[in-house]
Amino acid sequence: MRCVPGQNNNSPEKDTAQRHQQYISVVHVRYFVANYALEFVTVELLQKS
């Protein structure tokens, strides 16, 4: 069965109950990023002899 847009009751106007809710707000993004920043590590490749 092929799905036709607007006929399966999931249009944005009708699907307000399943929209995403904002649970966490980050007031200061720089503090959040500072705590979870990427760390770069140097890697040396070894040759097999």
PDB file of N, CA and C in Angstrom:
ATOM      1  N   MET A   1       0.838  -1.173   0.000  1.00  0.00           N
ATOM      2  CA  MET A   1       0.000   0.000   0.000  1.00  0.00           C
ATOM      3  C   MET A   1       0.886   1.241   0.000  1.00  0.00           C
ATOM      4  N   ARG A   2       0.614   2.160  -0.856  1.00  0.00           N
ATOM      5  CA  ARG A   2       1.416   3.369  -0.987  1.00  0.00           C
ATOM      6  C   ARG A   2       0.873   4.455  -0.060  1.00  0.00           C
ATOM      7  N   CYS A   3       1.792   5.142   0.576  1.00  0.00           N
ATOM      8  CA  CYS A   3       1.430   6.202   1.501  1.00  0.00           C
ATOM      9  C   CYS A   3       1.230   7.504   0.735  1.00  0.00           C
ATOM     10  N   VAL A   4       0.111   8.135   0.906  1.00  0.00           N
ATOM     11  CA  VAL A   4      -0.181   9.396   0.241  1.00  0.00           C
ATOM     12  C   VAL A   4      -0.100  10.505   1.279  1.00  0.00           C
ATOM     13  N   PRO A   5       0.711  11.544   1.028  1.00  0.00           N
ATOM     14  CA  PRO A   5       0.823  12.628   2.001  1.00  0.00           C
ATOM     15  C   PRO A   5      -0.527  13.276   2.292  1.00  0.00           C
ATOM     16  N   GLY A   6      -0.781  13.517   3.567  1.00  0.00           N
ATOM     17  CA  GLY A   6      -2.022  14.162   3.971  1.00  0.00           C
ATOM     18  C   GLY A   6      -3.147  13.195   4.269  1.00  0.00           C
ATOM     19  N   GLN A   7      -2.995  11.914   3.936  1.00  0.00           N
ATOM     20  CA  GLN A   7      -4.056  10.951   4.182  1.00  0.00           C
ATOM     21  C   GLN A   7      -3.779  10.048   5.374  1.00  0.00           C
ATOM     22  N   ASN A   8      -2.611  10.147   5.966  1.00  0.00           N
ATOM     23  CA  ASN A   8      -2.298   9.262   7.085  1.00  0.00           C
ATOM     24  C   ASN A   8      -2.292  10.008   8.416  1.00  0.00           C
ATOM     25  N   ASN A   9      -2.909  11.173   8.461  1.00  0.00           N
ATOM     26  CA  ASN A   9      -3.111  11.933   9.698  1.00  0.00           C
ATOM     27  C   ASN A   9      -1.822  12.316  10.403  1.00  0.00           C
ATOM     28  N   ASN A  10      -0.733  12.499   9.689  1.00  0.00           N
ATOM     29  CA  ASN A  10       0.495  12.918  10.351  1.00  0.00           C
ATOM     30  C   ASN A  10       1.005  14.244   9.800  1.00  0.00           C
ATOM     31  N   SER A  11       0.121  15.070   9.335  1.00  0.00           N
ATOM     32  CA  SER A  11       0.531  16.385   8.856  1.00  0.00           C
ATOM     33  C   SER A  11       0.910  17.262  10.044  1.00  0.00           C
ATOM     34  N   PRO A  12       1.718  18.291   9.836  1.00  0.00           N
ATOM     35  CA  PRO A  12       2.141  19.141  10.955  1.00  0.00           C
ATOM     36  C   PRO A  12       0.980  19.782  11.706  1.00  0.00           C
ATOM     37  N   GLU A  13      -0.112  20.070  11.010  1.00  0.00           N
ATOM     38  CA  GLU A  13      -1.248  20.698  11.675  1.00  0.00           C
ATOM     39  C   GLU A  13      -1.967  19.734  12.610  1.00  0.00           C
ATOM     40  N   LYS A  14      -2.005  18.464  12.261  1.00  0.00           N
ATOM     41  CA  LYS A  14      -2.751  17.487  13.051  1.00  0.00           C
ATOM     42  C   LYS A  14      -1.886  16.738  14.049  1.00  0.00           C
ATOM     43  N   ASP A  15      -0.575  16.795  13.893  1.00  0.00           N
ATOM     44  CA  ASP A  15       0.323  15.984  14.717  1.00  0.00           C
ATOM     45  C   ASP A  15       0.996  16.817  15.807  1.00  0.00           C
ATOM     46  N   THR A  16       0.267  17.663  16.465  1.00  0.00           N
ATOM     47  CA  THR A  16       0.866  18.526  17.481  1.00  0.00           C
ATOM     48  C   THR A  16       1.222  17.768  18.750  1.00  0.00           C
ATOM     49  N   ALA A  17       0.604  16.647  19.014  1.00  0.00           N
ATOM     50  CA  ALA A  17       0.881  15.893  20.242  1.00  0.00           C
ATOM     51  C   ALA A  17       2.240  15.218  20.198  1.00  0.00           C
ATOM     52  N   GLN A  18       2.756  14.904  19.008  1.00  0.00           N
ATOM     53  CA  GLN A  18       4.015  14.180  18.906  1.00  0.00           C
ATOM     54  C   GLN A  18       5.187  15.078  18.533  1.00  0.00           C
ATOM     55  N   ARG A  19       5.044  16.381  18.612  1.00  0.00           N
ATOM     56  CA  ARG A  19       6.159  17.275  18.316  1.00  0.00           C
ATOM     57  C   ARG A  19       7.179  17.207  19.431  1.00  0.00           C
ATOM     58  N   HIS A  20       8.411  17.528  19.095  1.00  0.00           N
ATOM     59  CA  HIS A  20       9.490  17.485  20.073  1.00  0.00           C
ATOM     60  C   HIS A  20       9.333  18.601  21.092  1.00  0.00           C
ATOM     61  N   GLN A  21       9.599  18.265  22.329  1.00  0.00           N
ATOM     62  CA  GLN A  21       9.539  19.230  23.418  1.00  0.00           C
ATOM     63  C   GLN A  21      10.951  19.630  23.812  1.00  0.00           C
ATOM     64  N   GLN A  22      11.128  20.838  24.270  1.00  0.00           N
ATOM     65  CA  GLN A  22      12.431  21.283  24.747  1.00  0.00           C
ATOM     66  C   GLN A  22      12.521  20.958  26.230  1.00  0.00           C
ATOM     67  N   TYR A  23      13.404  20.036  26.587  1.00  0.00           N
ATOM     68  CA  TYR A  23      13.559  19.630  27.975  1.00  0.00           C
ATOM     69  C   TYR A  23      14.790  20.258  28.616  1.00  0.00           C
ATOM     70  N   ILE A  24      15.824  20.496  27.834  1.00  0.00           N
ATOM     71  CA  ILE A  24      17.072  21.030  28.370  1.00  0.00           C
ATOM     72  C   ILE A  24      17.396  22.320  27.631  1.00  0.00           C
ATOM     73  N   SER A  25      17.643  23.361  28.383  1.00  0.00           N
ATOM     74  CA  SER A  25      18.081  24.599  27.749  1.00  0.00           C
ATOM     75  C   SER A  25      19.492  24.906  28.227  1.00  0.00           C
ATOM     76  N   VAL A  26      20.360  25.190  27.279  1.00  0.00           N
ATOM     77  CA  VAL A  26      21.742  25.517  27.604  1.00  0.00           C
ATOM     78  C   VAL A  26      21.857  27.032  27.573  1.00  0.00           C
ATOM     79  N   VAL A  27      22.009  27.620  28.752  1.00  0.00           N
ATOM     80  CA  VAL A  27      22.043  29.071  28.848  1.00  0.00           C
ATOM     81  C   VAL A  27      23.351  29.612  28.292  1.00  0.00           C
ATOM     82  N   HIS A  28      24.458  29.031  28.712  1.00  0.00           N
ATOM     83  CA  HIS A  28      25.765  29.472  28.247  1.00  0.00           C
ATOM     84  C   HIS A  28      26.408  28.328  27.471  1.00  0.00           C
ATOM     85  N   VAL A  29      26.340  28.401  26.166  1.00  0.00           N
ATOM     86  CA  VAL A  29      26.849  27.328  25.317  1.00  0.00           C
ATOM     87  C   VAL A  29      28.348  27.165  25.494  1.00  0.00           C
ATOM     88  N   ARG A  30      29.069  28.247  25.722  1.00  0.00           N
ATOM     89  CA  ARG A  30      30.528  28.135  25.841  1.00  0.00           C
ATOM     90  C   ARG A  30      30.930  27.282  27.038  1.00  0.00           C
ATOM     91  N   TYR A  31      30.155  27.283  28.122  1.00  0.00           N
ATOM     92  CA  TYR A  31      30.469  26.426  29.265  1.00  0.00           C
ATOM     93  C   TYR A  31      30.196  24.964  28.933  1.00  0.00           C
ATOM     94  N   PHE A  32      29.127  24.717  28.209  1.00  0.00           N
ATOM     95  CA  PHE A  32      28.798  23.353  27.804  1.00  0.00           C
ATOM     96  C   PHE A  32      29.863  22.808  26.868  1.00  0.00           C
ATOM     97  N   VAL A  33      30.281  23.595  25.895  1.00  0.00           N
ATOM     98  CA  VAL A  33      31.287  23.165  24.930  1.00  0.00           C
ATOM     99  C   VAL A  33      32.640  22.994  25.606  1.00  0.00           C
ATOM    100  N   ALA A  34      32.965  23.852  26.551  1.00  0.00           N
ATOM    101  CA  ALA A  34      34.250  23.752  27.245  1.00  0.00           C
ATOM    102  C   ALA A  34      34.351  22.450  28.026  1.00  0.00           C
ATOM    103  N   ASN A  35      33.265  21.984  28.585  1.00  0.00           N
ATOM    104  CA  ASN A  35      33.288  20.743  29.360  1.00  0.00           C
ATOM    105  C   ASN A  35      33.348  19.505  28.479  1.00  0.00           C
ATOM    106  N   TYR A  36      32.842  19.592  27.270  1.00  0.00           N
ATOM    107  CA  TYR A  36      32.781  18.430  26.394  1.00  0.00           C
ATOM    108  C   TYR A  36      33.507  18.689  25.081  1.00  0.00           C
ATOM    109  N   ALA A  37      34.616  19.364  25.149  1.00  0.00           N
ATOM    110  CA  ALA A  37      35.377  19.688  23.935  1.00  0.00           C
ATOM    111  C   ALA A  37      36.070  18.441  23.394  1.00  0.00           C
ATOM    112  N   LEU A  38      36.316  18.454  22.096  1.00  0.00           N
ATOM    113  CA  LEU A  38      37.053  17.353  21.477  1.00  0.00           C
ATOM    114  C   LEU A  38      38.515  17.432  21.876  1.00  0.00           C
ATOM    115  N   GLU A  39      39.105  16.286  22.094  1.00  0.00           N
ATOM    116  CA  GLU A  39      40.524  16.237  22.417  1.00  0.00           C
ATOM    117  C   GLU A  39      41.247  15.532  21.278  1.00  0.00           C
ATOM    118  N   PHE A  40      42.289  16.170  20.774  1.00  0.00           N
ATOM    119  CA  PHE A  40      43.072  15.579  19.699  1.00  0.00           C
ATOM    120  C   PHE A  40      44.336  14.966  20.292  1.00  0.00           C
ATOM    121  N   VAL A  41      44.606  13.738  19.911  1.00  0.00           N
ATOM    122  CA  VAL A  41      45.749  13.005  20.427  1.00  0.00           C
ATOM    123  C   VAL A  41      46.658  12.674  19.248  1.00  0.00           C
ATOM    124  N   THR A  42      47.949  12.846  19.439  1.00  0.00           N
ATOM    125  CA  THR A  42      48.881  12.499  18.369  1.00  0.00           C
ATOM    126  C   THR A  42      49.048  10.988  18.298  1.00  0.00           C
ATOM    127  N   VAL A  43      49.155  10.509  17.087  1.00  0.00           N
ATOM    128  CA  VAL A  43      49.281   9.069  16.860  1.00  0.00           C
ATOM    129  C   VAL A  43      50.517   8.833  16.007  1.00  0.00           C
ATOM    130  N   GLU A  44      51.334   7.880  16.416  1.00  0.00           N
ATOM    131  CA  GLU A  44      52.507   7.505  15.633  1.00  0.00           C
ATOM    132  C   GLU A  44      52.275   6.119  15.050  1.00  0.00           C
ATOM    133  N   LEU A  45      52.473   6.006  13.749  1.00  0.00           N
ATOM    134  CA  LEU A  45      52.310   4.719  13.091  1.00  0.00           C
ATOM    135  C   LEU A  45      53.618   3.945  13.164  1.00  0.00           C
ATOM    136  N   LEU A  46      53.525   2.676  13.492  1.00  0.00           N
ATOM    137  CA  LEU A  46      54.707   1.819  13.591  1.00  0.00           C
ATOM    138  C   LEU A  46      54.765   0.907  12.376  1.00  0.00           C
ATOM    139  N   GLN A  47      55.961   0.742  11.830  1.00  0.00           N
ATOM    140  CA  GLN A  47      56.143  -0.165  10.698  1.00  0.00           C
ATOM    141  C   GLN A  47      56.451  -1.557  11.223  1.00  0.00           C
ATOM    142  N   LYS A  48      55.887  -2.548  10.539  1.00  0.00           N
ATOM    143  CA  LYS A  48      56.214  -3.931  10.885  1.00  0.00           C
ATOM    144  C   LYS A  48      57.542  -4.277  10.231  1.00  0.00           C
ATOM    145  N   SER A  49      58.440  -4.932  10.979  1.00  0.00           N
ATOM    146  CA  SER A  49      59.726  -5.279  10.384  1.00  0.00           C
ATOM    147  C   SER A  49      59.776  -6.717   9.946  1.00  0.00           C
TER     148      SER A  49
END
